[in-house]
Coordinates of C-alpha atoms and ligand atoms in Angstrom, one line a residue:
M1 CA 5.5 -19.8 -12.5
K2 CA 8.9 -18.3 -11.5
R3 CA 11.4 -17.6 -14.2
I4 CA 14.9 -16.3 -14.1
L5 CA 16.5 -14.3 -16.8
H6 CA 20.1 -13.1 -17.2
Y7 CA 20.9 -9.7 -18.5
G8 CA 24.7 -9.0 -18.5
A9 CA 25.7 -9.6 -14.9
K10 CA 22.2 -9.0 -13.6
E11 CA 19.6 -11.5 -12.8
I12 CA 15.9 -10.8 -13.2
T13 CA 13.4 -13.0 -11.4
F14 CA 9.8 -12.8 -12.5
T15 CA 6.5 -14.6 -12.3
L16 CA 5.0 -15.5 -15.5
A17 CA 1.2 -15.8 -15.9
Y18 CA -0.9 -16.4 -18.9
Q19 CA -4.0 -14.3 -19.4
N20 CA -6.7 -13.7 -22.0
R21 CA -4.9 -10.7 -23.5
K22 CA -3.5 -9.5 -26.8
S23 CA 0.0 -8.4 -25.9
L24 CA 2.7 -8.9 -23.3
G25 CA 2.4 -7.0 -20.1
I26 CA 5.3 -6.4 -17.7
K27 CA 4.8 -4.9 -14.2
V28 CA 7.5 -3.9 -11.8
R29 CA 5.9 -3.5 -8.4
P30 CA 7.1 -1.1 -5.7
D31 CA 8.5 -4.1 -3.7
T32 CA 10.6 -4.7 -6.9
T33 CA 8.9 -8.0 -7.8
V34 CA 8.4 -8.4 -11.5
C35 CA 5.3 -9.9 -13.0
V36 CA 4.9 -10.8 -16.7
L37 CA 1.5 -11.4 -18.2
A38 CA 1.4 -13.2 -21.5
P39 CA -1.4 -14.0 -24.0
V40 CA -2.7 -17.5 -23.5
D41 CA -1.3 -18.7 -26.8
A42 CA 2.2 -17.1 -26.5
K43 CA 5.2 -19.4 -26.8
E44 CA 7.4 -19.3 -23.8
T45 CA 10.6 -18.8 -25.8
D46 CA 9.0 -15.8 -27.5
V47 CA 7.9 -14.4 -24.1
L48 CA 11.4 -14.8 -22.7
K49 CA 12.9 -13.0 -25.8
K50 CA 10.5 -10.1 -25.4
V51 CA 11.2 -9.8 -21.6
K52 CA 14.9 -9.9 -22.3
A53 CA 14.5 -7.1 -24.7
K54 CA 12.8 -5.1 -22.0
S55 CA 15.5 -5.8 -19.4
P56 CA 17.0 -2.3 -19.4
W57 CA 13.5 -0.9 -18.6
I58 CA 12.9 -3.5 -15.9
L59 CA 16.2 -2.8 -14.2
K60 CA 15.5 0.9 -14.4
Q61 CA 12.2 0.4 -12.7
I62 CA 13.7 -1.7 -10.0
N63 CA 16.4 0.9 -9.4
H64 CA 13.8 3.6 -9.2
F65 CA 11.8 1.8 -6.5
N66 CA 15.0 0.9 -4.6
S67 CA 15.9 4.6 -4.5
F68 CA 12.7 5.2 -2.6
R69 CA 13.5 2.6 -0.1
P70 CA 16.1 4.2 2.1
A71 CA 16.7 1.0 4.0
T72 CA 14.6 2.0 7.0
P73 CA 17.1 1.3 9.8
P74 CA 15.7 -1.0 12.4
R75 CA 13.6 1.0 14.8
R76 CA 15.1 1.6 18.1
F77 CA 12.3 3.5 19.9
I78 CA 14.5 6.2 21.4
N79 CA 13.9 9.9 21.8
G80 CA 14.2 11.9 18.5
E81 CA 13.6 8.9 16.3
T82 CA 11.1 9.6 13.6
H83 CA 8.0 7.6 12.9
L84 CA 5.3 8.1 10.3
Y85 CA 1.7 8.9 11.0
L86 CA -0.8 10.0 8.3
G87 CA 2.0 10.8 5.9
R88 CA 4.0 12.9 8.3
Q89 CA 7.2 12.3 10.3
Y90 CA 6.9 12.5 14.0
R91 CA 9.7 12.6 16.5
L92 CA 9.4 10.3 19.5
K93 CA 9.4 11.9 22.9
I94 CA 9.4 9.3 25.6
I95 CA 8.1 10.3 29.0
P96 CA 8.2 7.8 31.8
D97 CA 4.8 8.0 33.5
T98 CA 2.3 6.1 35.7
V99 CA 0.0 5.7 32.7
N100 CA 0.4 4.6 29.0
V101 CA -0.8 7.3 26.7
I102 CA 0.3 8.5 23.2
K103 CA -0.4 11.9 21.7
A104 CA 0.7 13.2 18.4
Y105 CA 1.2 17.0 18.5
R106 CA 3.2 19.4 16.4
G107 CA 5.5 16.9 14.8
Q108 CA 6.1 15.1 18.0
L109 CA 4.8 11.8 19.3
F110 CA 4.6 11.9 23.0
I111 CA 4.7 8.5 24.5
H112 CA 3.8 8.4 28.2
S113 CA 4.9 5.0 29.3
M114 CA 4.9 2.9 32.4
N115 CA 7.7 0.7 31.0
P116 CA 9.9 2.7 28.6
T117 CA 11.9 -0.3 27.3
K118 CA 12.3 -0.9 23.5
G119 CA 9.9 -3.9 23.5
A120 CA 7.2 -2.3 25.5
L121 CA 7.4 1.0 23.6
E122 CA 7.2 -0.9 20.3
K123 CA 4.1 -2.8 21.4
Q124 CA 2.5 0.4 22.8
L125 CA 3.1 2.3 19.5
Q126 CA 1.7 -0.7 17.5
Q127 CA -1.4 -0.7 19.6
W128 CA -1.8 3.1 19.1
Y129 CA -1.4 2.8 15.3
R130 CA -4.1 0.0 15.3
Q131 CA -6.5 2.1 17.4
K132 CA -6.0 5.1 15.2
A133 CA -6.4 2.9 12.1
S134 CA -9.7 1.5 13.2
I135 CA -11.1 5.0 14.0
I136 CA -9.8 6.8 11.0
F137 CA -10.4 4.1 8.4
E138 CA -14.0 3.7 9.5
E139 CA -14.5 7.5 9.4
M140 CA -13.1 7.6 5.9
L141 CA -15.2 4.8 4.7
E142 CA -18.4 6.6 6.0
E143 CA -17.1 9.7 4.1
V144 CA -16.6 8.1 0.7
L145 CA -19.5 5.6 0.8
P146 CA -22.1 8.2 -0.5
K147 CA -20.0 8.5 -3.7
F148 CA -21.1 5.0 -4.5
K149 CA -24.8 5.6 -3.8
R150 CA -26.0 5.0 -7.3
Y151 CA -24.2 1.6 -7.5
K152 CA -26.3 0.3 -4.6
I153 CA -23.4 -1.5 -2.8
Q154 CA -23.9 -2.5 0.8
K155 CA -21.7 -0.9 3.4
P156 CA -18.8 -3.3 3.8
T157 CA -17.5 -4.7 7.0
L158 CA -14.0 -3.3 7.6
V159 CA -11.2 -5.5 8.8
I160 CA -7.9 -4.1 9.8
R161 CA -4.8 -6.2 9.9
K162 CA -1.1 -6.3 9.1
M163 CA -0.4 -7.6 5.6
S164 CA 3.1 -7.8 4.0
K165 CA 2.3 -7.5 0.3
R166 CA -0.8 -5.4 -0.1
W167 CA -2.6 -2.3 1.2
G168 CA -6.1 -3.6 0.8
S169 CA -8.3 -6.4 -0.5
C170 CA -11.9 -7.3 -0.6
T171 CA -14.0 -10.4 -0.5
P172 CA -17.0 -11.3 -2.7
A173 CA -19.1 -11.2 0.5
G174 CA -18.3 -7.5 0.7
K175 CA -15.7 -7.4 3.4
I176 CA -12.9 -4.9 3.0
I177 CA -9.5 -5.7 4.5
L178 CA -7.1 -2.8 5.0
N179 CA -3.4 -3.0 6.1
T180 CA -2.8 -1.5 9.5
E181 CA 0.4 0.1 8.1
L182 CA -1.8 2.4 5.9
I183 CA -2.2 4.6 8.9
K184 CA 1.3 5.8 8.2
A185 CA 0.3 7.0 4.7
P186 CA -1.2 10.4 3.7
K187 CA -5.0 10.6 4.1
G188 CA -5.4 11.0 0.3
S189 CA -3.7 7.6 -0.1
I190 CA -5.8 5.9 2.5
E191 CA -8.9 7.3 0.7
Y192 CA -7.5 6.0 -2.6
V193 CA -7.2 2.4 -1.2
I194 CA -10.7 2.5 0.3
I195 CA -12.2 3.8 -2.9
H196 CA -10.2 1.2 -4.9
E197 CA -11.7 -1.6 -2.8
L198 CA -15.2 -0.1 -2.9
T199 CA -14.9 0.0 -6.7
H200 CA -14.2 -3.7 -6.6
L201 CA -17.6 -4.2 -5.1
V202 CA -19.0 -2.9 -8.4
H203 CA -16.4 -4.4 -10.8
R204 CA -14.6 -7.5 -9.5
N205 CA -11.5 -7.3 -11.7
H206 CA -9.1 -4.6 -13.0
T207 CA -11.0 -4.1 -16.2
K208 CA -11.6 -0.9 -18.1
P209 CA -15.0 -0.3 -16.4
F210 CA -13.2 -0.7 -13.1
F211 CA -10.7 2.0 -13.9
D212 CA -13.4 4.2 -15.5
L213 CA -15.4 4.2 -12.3
L214 CA -12.3 4.6 -10.1
S215 CA -11.3 7.7 -12.2
R216 CA -14.8 9.1 -12.0
I217 CA -14.9 8.9 -8.3
L218 CA -11.3 9.8 -7.6
P219 CA -9.9 11.6 -10.7
D220 CA -6.4 12.0 -9.2
W221 CA -6.1 8.4 -7.9
K222 CA -2.8 7.9 -9.6
K223 CA -1.1 10.6 -7.6
W224 CA -2.3 9.1 -4.4
K225 CA -1.3 5.6 -5.4
E226 CA 2.2 6.9 -6.1
R227 CA 2.4 8.8 -2.9
L228 CA 1.5 5.6 -1.1
E229 CA 4.2 3.6 -2.9
Y230 CA 6.9 6.1 -2.1
S231 CA 5.9 7.1 1.4
L232 CA 6.0 3.6 2.9
A233 CA 8.5 1.8 0.8
Ligands
ZN301 ZN1 -7.7 -4.0 -7.1

């Protein structure tokens, strides 16, 4: 349920959901969407009052996330433009060639291209990201899987695709879906997302046992989650 609240001249839009819980929860996500979780028996007028009282905090969080979103200018695919790969910035170096090859080396992304136009370069780079994602994500899954040995989970099938709102998800059948864009994040953050999804194969929901297990397997997961939110926002 979408709700709109006015605070001074500002407007806060949020989704309201009712849950089996004792107190009100307010979340501001890195994409600046606001989500309010209320106890099942809460009266909506009381909920709105409480959210309103929290408006300064909500607006502060939104500002905070906006400051990490330096309005990435539309990509132009020209020499010198920077693009992210595994958490680092690489400068494009476009080389007209008789083959299509991309190499990342010492902070530069060498794009050998048979057709160095914006559209073709964009497509080529997207394909390269996808290729790297499927190799690296699979390797990382193999690496972290042994940490779950005592929980007897089956090795999940990995699916990689573009998603606009989330980094990863999993299905009850044990399939893990990862966002292609994760390949732009630091390795530790990719590992965090994989471990987060594997933890869901043991505990479906974000319950205390879920976070206990997550913390046992990756004690500094919060750091990597934050890095993820800031690096790609
Ligand atoms: Zn989750």
